[in-house]
Amino acid sequence: KEEEAVFLRQKITLLRAFSLLVGSMVGSGIFISPKGVLKNSGNLGVSLIVWFACGILSLFGALCYAELGTRLTKSGGHYIYVMETLGPLPSFLYLWVEYFAIWPANVAVISLAFGRYILEPFFAPCGAPLPAVKLVSLLGYYTVLILNCWSVSWTARLQIVLTVFKLLALALIIVPGMMLLAQGHTENFQDAFNSQSLVLDKLPLAFYAGMFAYSGWFQTSFVREELVRPERNNPLAVIVSVLVEDVLASQAVAVSFAQKAFQSLISVIPILVALSCIGTINVAIITFSRTLFVASREGQWPPLFSMIHIRRHTPLPAVMLMFPLVTAMVCFGDIYQLLNFFSFSRWLFIGLATLGLIIHRYRHPELPSLFKVPLFIPVSFTIICLFAVTMSFYSDPVYISIGCAMVLSGFPVYFLVVNRPIPDCCQATFYYLTFKLQVLLEVVRQEIRTY
């Protein structure tokens, strides 16, 4: 029977897709990135220019992904776009570095921000102890992880509620700040373009921090198969959410320099920001578990992770696989070091995905596209992403080199493990362990669907 079939249901409506996108962008950057942008820009004037440029660039990227979502109908986001356009080796390298570097570092950043903000009112005016921050960060992450194992519908509903809290937090920052600016409190904008503090060699890192604030416009591409009317709702949700984010980010950053007079809001905003971070963690778990699910289905990850719980209809093994590395990075990492560490690999592969859009257009001109952007948009976006990735080697050679080494380490794994059949001597053990875990977790392969 259809109601008893085991597959991922199309439960993500336009409103839920919009909450995934806006919730991810608002929670992941506006409350974390301003310090990184200002520090690496050198002065206020250049930092505002960086914010504006990152907003335009994010809109270009979102438009490219909206077109990719109408051309390629599978879930998986960056992974499936790179695989379908550039081939299995680049897609595996992305998967490899995403699992071991990008995704856990990203979630660790947001989890640490959650722990810091949720504890801030209890320790003010002092800072919260770091062990307490890390413990609360992990508790928040584990709570959201368990909910994602339980129900897709409930996680989507939670995301809508948390998105409302995110927008409320921004309103409490933007409105008082605009009132102060209207009253003439512009002292923080004096000498905004002071050249003595300008640090041009750090601008790629400012770009990473700014793009981190806008990142999230690609999230619906990871759950494309679960969208209701994806050919309509995917591009619509992406474009509207990025336009909303452009407005919110530009105002929130501008007025954040004029907040000190509104002390009555100090105790409320950290709680709302913490809830905002929980929403971003929720989105990250939803989306990356689908990447592992699709990669397993494509034969580049162990088959257990393409299985679904027989009653909950959630990709349980893929969700559970993610917690060990996040736990390690929360315990041993620092927010801004982690930000530089994973940004190199993320923007490298996003640039390759938009390069793949150009190649896919050339190879398949006969394919109809319900949504098509001018060619200069993917060309500009790809060039800027790859240029920033290259220049970041000069700005932060240590952490960027580590990120590059993570990408290169995937080559031997691909050729020695993924691209070869399982040796006969190991097959029995491998399938026995898979079967036992399948029984323990109560999961089965999803029924075949046409995407």
Short mmCIF file of C-alpha atoms in Angstrom, two decimals:
data_model
loop_
_atom_site.label_atom_id
_atom_site.label_comp_id
_atom_site.label_asym_id
_atom_site.label_seq_id
_atom_site.Cartn_x
_atom_site.Cartn_y
_atom_site.Cartn_z
CA LYS A 1 0.00 0.00 0.00
CA GLU A 2 1.12 3.56 -0.72
CA GLU A 3 0.82 4.61 2.93
CA GLU A 4 3.00 1.66 3.98
CA ALA A 5 5.71 2.19 1.35
CA VAL A 6 9.09 3.22 2.74
CA PHE A 7 10.45 6.36 1.09
CA LEU A 8 11.05 10.02 1.90
CA ARG A 9 7.69 11.79 1.66
CA GLN A 10 7.14 15.18 0.03
CA LYS A 11 6.34 17.02 3.24
CA ILE A 12 8.23 20.30 2.71
CA THR A 13 5.77 22.95 1.55
CA LEU A 14 6.66 26.41 0.26
CA LEU A 15 6.36 27.88 3.77
CA ARG A 16 8.58 25.16 5.22
CA ALA A 17 11.11 25.60 2.40
CA PHE A 18 11.14 29.35 3.03
CA SER A 19 11.70 28.76 6.76
CA LEU A 20 14.58 26.38 5.98
CA LEU A 21 16.30 29.04 3.87
CA VAL A 22 15.65 32.14 5.95
CA GLY A 23 16.17 30.23 9.18
CA SER A 24 19.55 28.98 8.04
CA MET A 25 20.79 32.34 6.76
CA VAL A 26 19.59 34.45 9.66
CA GLY A 27 20.83 32.05 12.32
CA SER A 28 24.18 31.23 10.77
CA GLY A 29 25.69 34.61 10.19
CA ILE A 30 24.19 37.92 11.22
CA PHE A 31 24.95 37.26 14.89
CA ILE A 32 28.39 35.72 14.31
CA SER A 33 29.97 37.27 11.21
CA PRO A 34 30.11 41.05 11.87
CA LYS A 35 33.19 40.71 14.08
CA GLY A 36 35.01 38.62 11.47
CA VAL A 37 34.08 41.00 8.62
CA LEU A 38 35.14 44.13 10.55
CA LYS A 39 38.35 42.59 11.88
CA ASN A 40 39.53 41.41 8.46
CA SER A 41 38.36 44.54 6.59
CA GLY A 42 40.29 46.95 8.79
CA ASN A 43 37.69 49.71 9.00
CA LEU A 44 33.94 50.23 9.07
CA GLY A 45 33.59 51.65 5.56
CA VAL A 46 35.29 48.72 3.85
CA SER A 47 33.35 46.24 6.00
CA LEU A 48 30.03 47.71 4.80
CA ILE A 49 31.26 47.45 1.19
CA VAL A 50 32.16 43.80 1.85
CA TRP A 51 28.65 43.19 3.22
CA PHE A 52 27.06 44.75 0.15
CA ALA A 53 29.29 42.77 -2.23
CA CYS A 54 28.60 39.51 -0.39
CA GLY A 55 24.86 40.17 -0.65
CA ILE A 56 25.05 40.66 -4.43
CA LEU A 57 27.28 37.60 -4.82
CA SER A 58 24.91 35.47 -2.73
CA LEU A 59 22.01 36.55 -4.93
CA PHE A 60 24.01 35.45 -8.00
CA GLY A 61 24.73 32.08 -6.38
CA ALA A 62 21.10 31.62 -5.39
CA LEU A 63 19.96 32.30 -8.95
CA CYS A 64 22.44 29.72 -10.26
CA TYR A 65 21.21 27.11 -7.78
CA ALA A 66 17.60 27.89 -8.63
CA GLU A 67 18.36 26.97 -12.24
CA LEU A 68 20.34 23.87 -11.21
CA GLY A 69 17.34 22.78 -9.14
CA THR A 70 15.09 22.84 -12.20
CA ARG A 71 17.64 21.01 -14.40
CA LEU A 72 18.70 18.30 -11.92
CA THR A 73 15.83 16.84 -9.92
CA LYS A 74 17.61 14.75 -7.28
CA SER A 75 18.28 15.74 -3.68
CA GLY A 76 21.86 16.17 -2.49
CA GLY A 77 22.71 19.82 -3.16
CA HIS A 78 26.34 20.54 -4.03
CA TYR A 79 27.15 16.82 -4.13
CA ILE A 80 24.62 15.82 -6.76
CA TYR A 81 25.21 18.97 -8.83
CA VAL A 82 28.95 18.31 -8.98
CA MET A 83 28.40 14.61 -9.74
CA GLU A 84 25.92 15.19 -12.56
CA THR A 85 28.00 17.93 -14.21
CA LEU A 86 31.67 17.22 -13.42
CA GLY A 87 31.71 13.50 -12.62
CA PRO A 88 32.10 11.06 -9.71
CA LEU A 89 35.64 12.00 -8.59
CA PRO A 90 34.96 15.70 -7.83
CA SER A 91 31.67 14.77 -6.17
CA PHE A 92 33.38 12.25 -3.90
CA LEU A 93 36.07 14.78 -2.98
CA TYR A 94 33.29 17.16 -1.97
CA LEU A 95 31.56 14.42 0.04
CA TRP A 96 34.83 13.47 1.71
CA VAL A 97 35.77 16.97 2.80
CA GLU A 98 32.14 17.86 3.63
CA TYR A 99 31.85 14.99 6.09
CA PHE A 100 35.26 15.31 7.69
CA ALA A 101 35.66 19.10 7.62
CA ILE A 102 32.99 21.44 6.25
CA TRP A 103 29.80 20.19 7.84
CA PRO A 104 31.03 19.35 11.36
CA ALA A 105 32.99 22.62 11.53
CA ASN A 106 29.94 24.57 10.39
CA VAL A 107 27.65 22.95 12.96
CA ALA A 108 30.31 23.31 15.66
CA VAL A 109 30.47 27.07 14.97
CA ILE A 110 26.69 27.43 15.33
CA SER A 111 26.56 25.14 18.38
CA LEU A 112 29.26 27.16 20.16
CA ALA A 113 27.38 30.35 19.35
CA PHE A 114 24.22 28.80 20.83
CA GLY A 115 26.02 27.81 24.03
CA ARG A 116 27.60 31.25 24.40
CA TYR A 117 24.38 33.20 23.83
CA ILE A 118 22.12 30.99 25.97
CA LEU A 119 24.47 31.29 28.97
CA GLU A 120 25.26 34.99 28.57
CA PRO A 121 22.33 36.34 30.66
CA PHE A 122 23.23 34.04 33.58
CA PHE A 123 26.88 35.17 33.82
CA ALA A 124 26.61 38.86 32.79
CA PRO A 125 28.64 41.03 33.04
CA CYS A 126 31.27 38.27 33.08
CA GLY A 127 31.77 35.80 30.26
CA ALA A 128 30.42 32.27 30.61
CA PRO A 129 33.04 29.59 31.45
CA LEU A 130 34.23 27.82 28.31
CA PRO A 131 33.54 24.26 29.61
CA ALA A 132 29.95 25.27 30.39
CA VAL A 133 29.56 26.80 26.92
CA LYS A 134 30.79 23.62 25.26
CA LEU A 135 28.56 21.38 27.41
CA VAL A 136 25.42 23.41 26.67
CA SER A 137 26.40 23.56 22.98
CA LEU A 138 26.49 19.77 22.81
CA LEU A 139 23.19 19.40 24.67
CA GLY A 140 21.50 21.71 22.17
CA TYR A 141 22.98 19.83 19.22
CA TYR A 142 22.01 16.39 20.59
CA THR A 143 18.42 17.54 21.22
CA VAL A 144 17.98 18.65 17.62
CA LEU A 145 19.69 15.47 16.37
CA ILE A 146 17.21 13.27 18.25
CA LEU A 147 14.27 15.26 16.86
CA ASN A 148 15.57 14.74 13.31
CA CYS A 149 15.72 10.99 13.96
CA TRP A 150 12.12 11.10 15.15
CA SER A 151 10.10 12.99 12.51
CA VAL A 152 10.53 15.05 9.34
CA SER A 153 7.21 16.84 9.90
CA TRP A 154 8.07 17.90 13.44
CA THR A 155 11.49 19.19 12.47
CA ALA A 156 9.90 21.23 9.67
CA ARG A 157 7.27 22.64 12.06
CA LEU A 158 9.97 23.48 14.60
CA GLN A 159 11.85 25.33 11.90
CA ILE A 160 8.87 27.58 11.16
CA VAL A 161 8.54 28.51 14.86
CA LEU A 162 12.28 29.18 15.23
CA THR A 163 12.28 31.34 12.10
CA VAL A 164 9.69 33.59 13.77
CA PHE A 165 12.01 33.95 16.77
CA LYS A 166 14.91 34.78 14.45
CA LEU A 167 12.98 37.58 12.77
CA LEU A 168 11.88 38.89 16.17
CA ALA A 169 15.50 39.01 17.33
CA LEU A 170 16.47 40.99 14.25
CA ALA A 171 13.58 43.38 14.76
CA LEU A 172 14.78 44.07 18.31
CA ILE A 173 18.21 44.93 16.89
CA ILE A 174 17.20 46.85 13.77
CA VAL A 175 14.35 49.04 15.06
CA PRO A 176 16.14 50.58 18.08
CA GLY A 177 19.30 50.99 16.00
CA MET A 178 17.44 52.84 13.27
CA MET A 179 15.88 55.07 15.92
CA LEU A 180 19.33 55.95 17.24
CA LEU A 181 20.62 56.72 13.77
CA ALA A 182 17.58 58.91 13.09
CA GLN A 183 18.37 60.86 16.30
CA GLY A 184 21.82 61.67 14.95
CA HIS A 185 23.93 59.10 16.81
CA THR A 186 26.39 58.55 13.97
CA GLU A 187 29.65 58.81 15.95
CA ASN A 188 30.60 55.23 15.11
CA PHE A 189 30.55 56.10 11.41
CA GLN A 190 33.05 58.95 11.73
CA ASP A 191 36.24 58.38 9.72
CA ALA A 192 34.73 55.15 8.38
CA PHE A 193 37.36 54.76 5.62
CA ASN A 194 40.46 55.28 7.75
CA SER A 195 43.27 53.95 5.55
CA GLN A 196 45.66 53.42 8.46
CA SER A 197 43.69 50.40 9.68
CA LEU A 198 43.07 48.91 6.22
CA VAL A 199 44.28 45.29 5.84
CA LEU A 200 43.94 44.29 2.20
CA ASP A 201 45.68 40.94 2.64
CA LYS A 202 42.87 39.81 4.98
CA LEU A 203 40.00 40.71 2.64
CA PRO A 204 39.46 37.09 1.49
CA LEU A 205 38.81 36.19 5.14
CA ALA A 206 36.36 39.10 5.40
CA PHE A 207 34.69 37.66 2.29
CA TYR A 208 34.43 34.24 3.98
CA ALA A 209 32.82 35.77 7.09
CA GLY A 210 30.38 37.83 5.01
CA MET A 211 29.39 34.93 2.79
CA PHE A 212 28.94 32.81 5.92
CA ALA A 213 26.25 35.27 7.03
CA TYR A 214 24.40 34.84 3.74
CA SER A 215 25.05 31.11 3.40
CA GLY A 216 21.94 28.99 3.43
CA TRP A 217 20.41 29.95 0.08
CA PHE A 218 21.35 26.48 -1.21
CA GLN A 219 19.63 24.47 1.53
CA THR A 220 16.48 23.44 -0.38
CA SER A 221 18.68 21.82 -3.04
CA PHE A 222 19.56 19.14 -0.45
CA VAL A 223 15.91 18.16 0.08
CA ARG A 224 14.65 18.63 -3.49
CA GLU A 225 12.91 15.23 -3.59
CA GLU A 226 10.93 16.09 -0.44
CA LEU A 227 9.63 19.44 -1.71
CA VAL A 228 5.99 19.83 -2.64
CA ARG A 229 5.86 21.09 -6.27
CA PRO A 230 9.66 21.49 -6.43
CA GLU A 231 9.72 22.93 -9.95
CA ARG A 232 7.80 25.95 -8.60
CA ASN A 233 8.63 26.14 -4.90
CA ASN A 234 12.40 25.63 -5.12
CA PRO A 235 13.34 28.70 -7.22
CA LEU A 236 10.60 30.80 -5.59
CA ALA A 237 11.73 30.07 -2.03
CA VAL A 238 15.42 30.59 -2.91
CA ILE A 239 14.97 33.99 -4.58
CA VAL A 240 12.54 35.43 -2.02
CA SER A 241 14.61 34.27 0.96
CA VAL A 242 17.84 35.80 -0.40
CA LEU A 243 16.11 39.13 -1.04
CA VAL A 244 14.78 39.07 2.54
CA GLU A 245 18.23 38.21 3.84
CA ASP A 246 19.83 41.07 1.88
CA VAL A 247 17.52 43.55 3.59
CA LEU A 248 17.91 42.05 7.06
CA ALA A 249 21.68 41.70 6.92
CA SER A 250 22.33 45.17 5.53
CA GLN A 251 20.26 46.86 8.22
CA ALA A 252 21.33 44.63 11.09
CA VAL A 253 25.02 45.20 10.34
CA ALA A 254 24.62 48.95 9.90
CA VAL A 255 22.71 49.51 13.12
CA SER A 256 24.74 47.07 15.22
CA PHE A 257 27.28 49.86 15.70
CA ALA A 258 24.63 51.96 17.54
CA GLN A 259 23.11 49.59 20.10
CA LYS A 260 24.76 50.48 23.38
CA ALA A 261 22.04 52.85 24.56
CA PHE A 262 19.35 50.18 24.60
CA GLN A 263 20.43 48.22 27.66
CA SER A 264 16.89 46.94 28.35
CA LEU A 265 17.12 44.62 25.35
CA ILE A 266 20.37 43.00 26.42
CA SER A 267 18.72 40.22 28.44
CA VAL A 268 16.19 39.33 25.72
CA ILE A 269 18.31 39.31 22.58
CA PRO A 270 20.80 36.57 23.62
CA ILE A 271 17.95 34.10 24.23
CA LEU A 272 16.39 34.86 20.84
CA VAL A 273 19.78 34.57 19.15
CA ALA A 274 20.33 31.20 20.84
CA LEU A 275 16.98 29.97 19.49
CA SER A 276 18.04 31.28 16.10
CA CYS A 277 21.19 29.17 16.27
CA ILE A 278 19.14 26.07 17.17
CA GLY A 279 17.14 26.62 13.99
CA THR A 280 20.31 26.74 11.93
CA ILE A 281 21.57 23.51 13.50
CA ASN A 282 18.23 21.93 12.63
CA VAL A 283 18.56 22.96 8.98
CA ALA A 284 22.14 21.70 8.82
CA ILE A 285 21.15 18.26 10.11
CA ILE A 286 18.18 18.01 7.74
CA THR A 287 20.23 18.92 4.68
CA PHE A 288 23.50 17.07 5.22
CA SER A 289 21.79 13.83 6.22
CA ARG A 290 20.20 13.93 2.75
CA THR A 291 23.64 14.36 1.18
CA LEU A 292 24.87 11.18 2.87
CA PHE A 293 21.62 9.46 1.93
CA VAL A 294 21.99 10.36 -1.77
CA ALA A 295 25.74 9.56 -1.82
CA SER A 296 24.99 6.10 -0.44
CA ARG A 297 22.27 5.64 -3.03
CA GLU A 298 24.78 6.63 -5.75
CA GLY A 299 27.27 4.01 -4.50
CA GLN A 300 29.88 6.38 -3.01
CA TRP A 301 29.04 5.78 0.65
CA PRO A 302 28.20 2.56 2.59
CA PRO A 303 24.72 1.23 1.69
CA LEU A 304 23.44 1.40 5.26
CA PHE A 305 23.18 5.20 4.98
CA SER A 306 20.66 5.09 2.13
CA MET A 307 18.18 3.30 4.39
CA ILE A 308 15.07 4.74 6.04
CA HIS A 309 13.36 3.91 9.33
CA ILE A 310 10.41 1.66 8.61
CA ARG A 311 7.94 3.69 10.72
CA ARG A 312 9.42 7.19 11.07
CA HIS A 313 10.39 7.49 7.39
CA THR A 314 13.55 9.39 8.38
CA PRO A 315 17.11 8.65 7.11
CA LEU A 316 18.08 7.49 10.60
CA PRO A 317 21.59 6.08 9.90
CA ALA A 318 22.62 9.18 7.93
CA VAL A 319 21.43 11.46 10.75
CA MET A 320 23.19 9.45 13.47
CA LEU A 321 26.49 9.28 11.59
CA MET A 322 27.08 12.99 11.98
CA PHE A 323 27.44 13.42 15.73
CA PRO A 324 31.00 12.09 16.46
CA LEU A 325 32.93 14.73 14.48
CA VAL A 326 30.66 17.57 15.61
CA THR A 327 31.25 16.52 19.21
CA ALA A 328 35.02 16.55 18.67
CA MET A 329 35.04 19.97 17.00
CA VAL A 330 32.84 21.54 19.66
CA CYS A 331 35.17 20.20 22.34
CA PHE A 332 38.42 21.32 20.74
CA GLY A 333 37.54 24.12 18.28
CA ASP A 334 37.34 27.93 18.24
CA ILE A 335 34.62 29.76 16.28
CA TYR A 336 36.71 31.94 13.96
CA GLN A 337 39.43 29.36 13.35
CA LEU A 338 36.73 26.85 12.39
CA LEU A 339 35.12 29.47 10.14
CA ASN A 340 38.29 29.91 8.04
CA PHE A 341 38.95 26.17 8.12
CA PHE A 342 35.71 25.09 6.45
CA SER A 343 35.08 28.17 4.26
CA PHE A 344 37.92 27.29 1.86
CA SER A 345 36.46 23.89 0.96
CA ARG A 346 32.84 25.05 0.94
CA TRP A 347 33.35 27.88 -1.55
CA LEU A 348 35.69 25.81 -3.69
CA PHE A 349 32.95 23.25 -4.34
CA ILE A 350 30.15 25.81 -4.63
CA GLY A 351 32.25 27.50 -7.32
CA LEU A 352 32.70 24.13 -9.03
CA ALA A 353 28.93 23.49 -8.88
CA THR A 354 28.17 26.75 -10.69
CA LEU A 355 30.95 25.93 -13.16
CA GLY A 356 29.06 22.67 -13.68
CA LEU A 357 25.93 24.67 -14.55
CA ILE A 358 27.83 26.32 -17.42
CA ILE A 359 29.13 22.94 -18.62
CA HIS A 360 25.69 21.32 -18.31
CA ARG A 361 24.15 24.05 -20.46
CA TYR A 362 26.78 23.45 -23.14
CA ARG A 363 26.44 19.67 -23.08
CA HIS A 364 22.65 19.52 -22.93
CA PRO A 365 21.21 22.49 -24.85
CA GLU A 366 18.14 20.39 -25.66
CA LEU A 367 17.00 20.16 -22.03
CA PRO A 368 14.11 22.49 -21.21
CA SER A 369 14.69 24.77 -18.23
CA LEU A 370 11.79 26.27 -16.33
CA PHE A 371 14.15 28.87 -14.87
CA LYS A 372 17.22 30.26 -16.64
CA VAL A 373 19.65 33.01 -15.63
CA PRO A 374 21.88 35.12 -17.91
CA LEU A 375 25.26 33.47 -18.57
CA PHE A 376 27.27 36.29 -16.97
CA ILE A 377 25.78 35.42 -13.54
CA PRO A 378 27.23 31.88 -13.20
CA VAL A 379 30.46 33.00 -14.91
CA SER A 380 30.92 35.94 -12.49
CA PHE A 381 30.01 33.87 -9.44
CA THR A 382 32.38 31.04 -10.36
CA ILE A 383 35.33 33.36 -11.05
CA ILE A 384 34.89 35.31 -7.80
CA CYS A 385 34.54 32.15 -5.69
CA LEU A 386 37.65 30.50 -7.15
CA PHE A 387 39.63 33.77 -6.94
CA ALA A 388 38.75 34.21 -3.24
CA VAL A 389 39.67 30.58 -2.57
CA THR A 390 43.07 31.10 -4.21
CA MET A 391 43.80 34.38 -2.40
CA SER A 392 42.90 32.90 0.99
CA PHE A 393 46.14 30.87 0.91
CA TYR A 394 47.96 34.16 1.44
CA SER A 395 45.55 35.44 4.11
CA ASP A 396 45.51 32.40 6.41
CA PRO A 397 48.01 29.85 5.06
CA VAL A 398 47.87 27.43 8.01
CA TYR A 399 44.14 26.72 8.20
CA ILE A 400 43.62 27.01 4.44
CA SER A 401 46.44 24.51 3.87
CA ILE A 402 44.74 22.12 6.27
CA GLY A 403 41.51 22.49 4.29
CA CYS A 404 43.39 21.88 1.02
CA ALA A 405 45.07 18.80 2.51
CA MET A 406 41.65 17.45 3.48
CA VAL A 407 40.49 17.73 -0.14
CA LEU A 408 43.63 16.06 -1.50
CA SER A 409 43.39 13.23 1.03
CA GLY A 410 40.23 12.07 -0.70
CA PHE A 411 42.10 11.07 -3.88
CA PRO A 412 43.68 7.83 -2.54
CA VAL A 413 40.43 6.92 -0.77
CA TYR A 414 38.50 7.25 -4.02
CA PHE A 415 40.89 5.20 -6.14
CA LEU A 416 41.70 2.54 -3.53
CA VAL A 417 38.27 2.09 -1.93
CA VAL A 418 35.34 3.75 -3.69
CA ASN A 419 36.36 3.03 -7.28
CA ARG A 420 37.06 -0.64 -6.57
CA PRO A 421 34.70 -3.49 -5.68
CA ILE A 422 34.80 -4.88 -2.16
CA PRO A 423 37.42 -7.68 -1.98
CA ASP A 424 35.94 -11.16 -1.83
CA CYS A 425 37.57 -11.82 1.54
CA CYS A 426 35.73 -8.84 3.07
CA GLN A 427 32.34 -9.07 1.39
CA ALA A 428 30.77 -11.53 3.83
CA THR A 429 31.85 -9.53 6.88
CA PHE A 430 30.77 -6.23 5.33
CA TYR A 431 27.27 -7.43 4.43
CA TYR A 432 26.87 -9.22 7.76
CA LEU A 433 27.62 -6.02 9.70
CA THR A 434 25.31 -4.02 7.43
CA PHE A 435 22.50 -6.53 8.01
CA LYS A 436 22.95 -6.52 11.80
CA LEU A 437 22.92 -2.72 11.94
CA GLN A 438 19.89 -2.67 9.66
CA VAL A 439 17.98 -4.94 12.06
CA LEU A 440 19.15 -2.98 15.11
CA LEU A 441 18.10 0.40 13.68
CA GLU A 442 14.95 -0.95 11.98
CA VAL A 443 15.80 0.55 8.60
CA VAL A 444 15.36 -0.63 5.00
CA ARG A 445 16.22 0.69 1.55
CA GLN A 446 13.64 3.12 0.22
CA GLU A 447 11.35 1.94 -2.55
CA ILE A 448 12.56 3.01 -6.00
CA ARG A 449 11.11 6.32 -7.16
CA THR A 450 11.65 8.23 -10.40
CA TYR A 451 13.24 11.66 -9.86
#
